C-alpha cells in the first residue's frame, strides 16, 4: 500500500494525558513544517463517531461485541480518514488505536488475544502505526486526573482499580513485546516535561 505520511499513536490508561500530549505533539510537528492530522478513537470519522456513542454510552455490550464494534469503527476511521491523510503525505497522530483494544477488551475484559489479532488483520490489512507512545502512570494518579477533568465518567472510568491495573499491565506488556514500534513514556511529570520528552523521542525515531 502506498503511504507517504507517518502514523503515530498515543496510548495509555484513563487520564494518562494522551489528548493533551497529542495536541502538543501536533503543534511540535507543525513547527517542524510538517502537515499534521490529529484524530482519535473510538471515532475520527462520521460513522466511527456514531459507533463511539454506542460504545461509550453504556449499552451493555458483551466484551466480544465491544471488540467487534471497535474494529468496525476502526475500519471506517482507517478508510475514511487515516489512509487518505497518509496518502496525501500527512503525519497522522491518533489518540488511541488497536493497543487500546488489546488492553481494554483483551487484558481488561478477557477477549482472547488471538481473536483481537484476527480482527486487526481483517480490519487493518497490515496497516498500523510506525510509532506508538505508551503513556504510563500509576492508576490512582490517572483516575484522579480524569476526575479533575470535570466531565461525567464514561463506563470504563467507572470500573474498579483492579480493572485499571490490568489495563496498565497490559499496555506495559504490549510495549515490551514490540520495542521497535512502541516507546514507553513516564507520564507522571508535568505537561511541559512530558511534551518535551515526547518531542525529543519522535524527532529521534522519525527524523
Ligand atoms: N476504548 C477505546 C476501548 O475500550 N477500546 C478501544 O479499542 C478504544 C480505542 C475512550 C474510552 O474507550 C475505551 C478506552 C476509554 O475508556 P475517551 O473519552 O476518549 O474514552 O477517554 P480517554 O481516551 O480515556 O481520555 P482521558 O481524557 O481519560 O485521558 P487522556 O486523554 O489520557 O488525558 P487528558 O489529556 O484528557 O488529561 C486528563 C486531565 O489531566 C490533566 C489534563 O489537563 C486533564 O485535566 N493532565 C495533567 N495533569 C498533570 N500533569 C500532567 N502531565 C497532565 N497531563 C494531563
mmCIF file with all atom_site columns, C-alpha atoms in Angstrom, residues 104-173:
data_model
loop_
_atom_site.group_PDB
_atom_site.id
_atom_site.type_symbol
_atom_site.label_atom_id
_atom_site.label_alt_id
_atom_site.label_comp_id
_atom_site.label_asym_id
_atom_site.label_entity_id
_atom_site.label_seq_id
_atom_site.pdbx_PDB_ins_code
_atom_site.Cartn_x
_atom_site.Cartn_y
_atom_site.Cartn_z
_atom_site.occupancy
_atom_site.B_iso_or_equiv
_atom_site.pdbx_formal_charge
_atom_site.auth_seq_id
_atom_site.auth_comp_id
_atom_site.auth_asym_id
_atom_site.auth_atom_id
_atom_site.pdbx_PDB_model_num
ATOM 1  C CA . UNK A 1 104 ? -9.219  -2.858  27.415 1.00 0.00 ? 104 UNK A CA 1
ATOM 2  C CA . UNK A 1 105 ? -11.046 -5.695  25.670 1.00 0.00 ? 105 UNK A CA 1
ATOM 3  C CA . UNK A 1 106 ? -8.114  -8.142  25.902 1.00 0.00 ? 106 UNK A CA 1
ATOM 4  C CA . UNK A 1 107 ? -6.236  -7.647  29.176 1.00 0.00 ? 107 UNK A CA 1
ATOM 5  C CA . UNK A 1 108 ? -9.165  -5.854  30.843 1.00 0.00 ? 108 UNK A CA 1
ATOM 6  C CA . UNK A 1 109 ? -12.123 -7.961  29.777 1.00 0.00 ? 109 UNK A CA 1
ATOM 7  C CA . UNK A 1 110 ? -10.705 -11.280 28.687 1.00 0.00 ? 110 UNK A CA 1
ATOM 8  C CA . UNK A 1 111 ? -11.256 -11.279 24.912 1.00 0.00 ? 111 UNK A CA 1
ATOM 9  C CA . UNK A 1 112 ? -8.647  -13.774 23.616 1.00 0.00 ? 112 UNK A CA 1
ATOM 10 C CA . UNK A 1 113 ? -5.583  -12.182 22.053 1.00 0.00 ? 113 UNK A CA 1
ATOM 11 C CA . UNK A 1 114 ? -5.951  -14.463 19.009 1.00 0.00 ? 114 UNK A CA 1
ATOM 12 C CA . UNK A 1 115 ? -9.436  -13.062 18.329 1.00 0.00 ? 115 UNK A CA 1
ATOM 13 C CA . UNK A 1 116 ? -8.197  -9.472  18.612 1.00 0.00 ? 116 UNK A CA 1
ATOM 14 C CA . UNK A 1 117 ? -5.268  -10.128 16.269 1.00 0.00 ? 117 UNK A CA 1
ATOM 15 C CA . UNK A 1 118 ? -7.576  -11.860 13.768 1.00 0.00 ? 118 UNK A CA 1
ATOM 16 C CA . UNK A 1 119 ? -9.932  -8.860  13.784 1.00 0.00 ? 119 UNK A CA 1
ATOM 17 C CA . UNK A 1 120 ? -6.990  -6.491  13.434 1.00 0.00 ? 120 UNK A CA 1
ATOM 18 C CA . UNK A 1 121 ? -5.778  -8.472  10.418 1.00 0.00 ? 121 UNK A CA 1
ATOM 19 C CA . UNK A 1 122 ? -9.165  -8.217  8.725  1.00 0.00 ? 122 UNK A CA 1
ATOM 20 C CA . UNK A 1 123 ? -9.852  -4.575  9.566  1.00 0.00 ? 123 UNK A CA 1
ATOM 21 C CA . UNK A 1 124 ? -6.408  -3.088  9.025  1.00 0.00 ? 124 UNK A CA 1
ATOM 22 C CA . UNK A 1 125 ? -4.905  -5.285  6.273  1.00 0.00 ? 125 UNK A CA 1
ATOM 23 C CA . UNK A 1 126 ? -1.457  -4.905  7.788  1.00 0.00 ? 126 UNK A CA 1
ATOM 24 C CA . UNK A 1 127 ? -1.593  -1.153  8.203  1.00 0.00 ? 127 UNK A CA 1
ATOM 25 C CA . UNK A 1 128 ? -0.622  0.249   11.584 1.00 0.00 ? 128 UNK A CA 1
ATOM 26 C CA . UNK A 1 129 ? 1.384   2.907   13.363 1.00 0.00 ? 129 UNK A CA 1
ATOM 27 C CA . UNK A 1 130 ? 5.098   3.451   12.742 1.00 0.00 ? 130 UNK A CA 1
ATOM 28 C CA . UNK A 1 131 ? 5.454   4.678   16.318 1.00 0.00 ? 131 UNK A CA 1
ATOM 29 C CA . UNK A 1 132 ? 3.300   4.207   19.429 1.00 0.00 ? 132 UNK A CA 1
ATOM 30 C CA . UNK A 1 133 ? 3.873   6.313   22.532 1.00 0.00 ? 133 UNK A CA 1
ATOM 31 C CA . UNK A 1 134 ? 2.628   4.477   25.608 1.00 0.00 ? 134 UNK A CA 1
ATOM 32 C CA . UNK A 1 135 ? 1.965   6.978   28.395 1.00 0.00 ? 135 UNK A CA 1
ATOM 33 C CA . UNK A 1 136 ? 2.435   5.215   31.704 1.00 0.00 ? 136 UNK A CA 1
ATOM 34 C CA . UNK A 1 137 ? 1.482   6.331   35.190 1.00 0.00 ? 137 UNK A CA 1
ATOM 35 C CA . UNK A 1 138 ? 0.063   4.810   38.383 1.00 0.00 ? 138 UNK A CA 1
ATOM 36 C CA . UNK A 1 139 ? -3.656  4.057   38.190 1.00 0.00 ? 139 UNK A CA 1
ATOM 37 C CA . UNK A 1 140 ? -4.616  6.283   41.127 1.00 0.00 ? 140 UNK A CA 1
ATOM 38 C CA . UNK A 1 141 ? -2.921  9.341   39.593 1.00 0.00 ? 141 UNK A CA 1
ATOM 39 C CA . UNK A 1 142 ? -4.589  8.746   36.214 1.00 0.00 ? 142 UNK A CA 1
ATOM 40 C CA . UNK A 1 143 ? -8.020  8.325   37.765 1.00 0.00 ? 143 UNK A CA 1
ATOM 41 C CA . UNK A 1 144 ? -7.580  11.494  39.854 1.00 0.00 ? 144 UNK A CA 1
ATOM 42 C CA . UNK A 1 145 ? -6.572  13.432  36.724 1.00 0.00 ? 145 UNK A CA 1
ATOM 43 C CA . UNK A 1 146 ? -9.543  12.036  34.776 1.00 0.00 ? 146 UNK A CA 1
ATOM 44 C CA . UNK A 1 147 ? -11.887 13.074  37.606 1.00 0.00 ? 147 UNK A CA 1
ATOM 45 C CA . UNK A 1 148 ? -10.375 16.568  37.722 1.00 0.00 ? 148 UNK A CA 1
ATOM 46 C CA . UNK A 1 149 ? -11.098 16.946  34.017 1.00 0.00 ? 149 UNK A CA 1
ATOM 47 C CA . UNK A 1 150 ? -14.667 17.509  35.173 1.00 0.00 ? 150 UNK A CA 1
ATOM 48 C CA . UNK A 1 151 ? -16.735 15.559  32.608 1.00 0.00 ? 151 UNK A CA 1
ATOM 49 C CA . UNK A 1 152 ? -19.030 12.695  33.574 1.00 0.00 ? 152 UNK A CA 1
ATOM 50 C CA . UNK A 1 153 ? -17.201 9.375   33.944 1.00 0.00 ? 153 UNK A CA 1
ATOM 51 C CA . UNK A 1 154 ? -17.692 7.048   30.982 1.00 0.00 ? 154 UNK A CA 1
ATOM 52 C CA . UNK A 1 155 ? -18.370 3.379   31.569 1.00 0.00 ? 155 UNK A CA 1
ATOM 53 C CA . UNK A 1 156 ? -14.691 2.387   31.656 1.00 0.00 ? 156 UNK A CA 1
ATOM 54 C CA . UNK A 1 157 ? -13.787 5.115   34.097 1.00 0.00 ? 157 UNK A CA 1
ATOM 55 C CA . UNK A 1 158 ? -16.433 3.741   36.455 1.00 0.00 ? 158 UNK A CA 1
ATOM 56 C CA . UNK A 1 159 ? -14.805 0.307   36.588 1.00 0.00 ? 159 UNK A CA 1
ATOM 57 C CA . UNK A 1 160 ? -12.669 -0.600  39.620 1.00 0.00 ? 160 UNK A CA 1
ATOM 58 C CA . UNK A 1 161 ? -8.964  -0.146  40.323 1.00 0.00 ? 161 UNK A CA 1
ATOM 59 C CA . UNK A 1 162 ? -8.166  -3.820  39.604 1.00 0.00 ? 162 UNK A CA 1
ATOM 60 C CA . UNK A 1 163 ? -9.538  -3.394  36.069 1.00 0.00 ? 163 UNK A CA 1
ATOM 61 C CA . UNK A 1 164 ? -7.399  -0.298  35.516 1.00 0.00 ? 164 UNK A CA 1
ATOM 62 C CA . UNK A 1 165 ? -4.325  -2.063  36.882 1.00 0.00 ? 165 UNK A CA 1
ATOM 63 C CA . UNK A 1 166 ? -4.863  -4.850  34.309 1.00 0.00 ? 166 UNK A CA 1
ATOM 64 C CA . UNK A 1 167 ? -5.044  -2.141  31.633 1.00 0.00 ? 167 UNK A CA 1
ATOM 65 C CA . UNK A 1 168 ? -1.767  -0.595  32.810 1.00 0.00 ? 168 UNK A CA 1
ATOM 66 C CA . UNK A 1 169 ? -0.053  -4.004  32.975 1.00 0.00 ? 169 UNK A CA 1
ATOM 67 C CA . UNK A 1 170 ? -1.438  -4.779  29.525 1.00 0.00 ? 170 UNK A CA 1
ATOM 68 C CA . UNK A 1 171 ? -0.011  -1.632  27.956 1.00 0.00 ? 171 UNK A CA 1
ATOM 69 C CA . UNK A 1 172 ? 3.369   -2.322  29.546 1.00 0.00 ? 172 UNK A CA 1
ATOM 70 C CA . UNK A 1 173 ? 3.357   -5.875  28.180 1.00 0.00 ? 173 UNK A CA 1
#
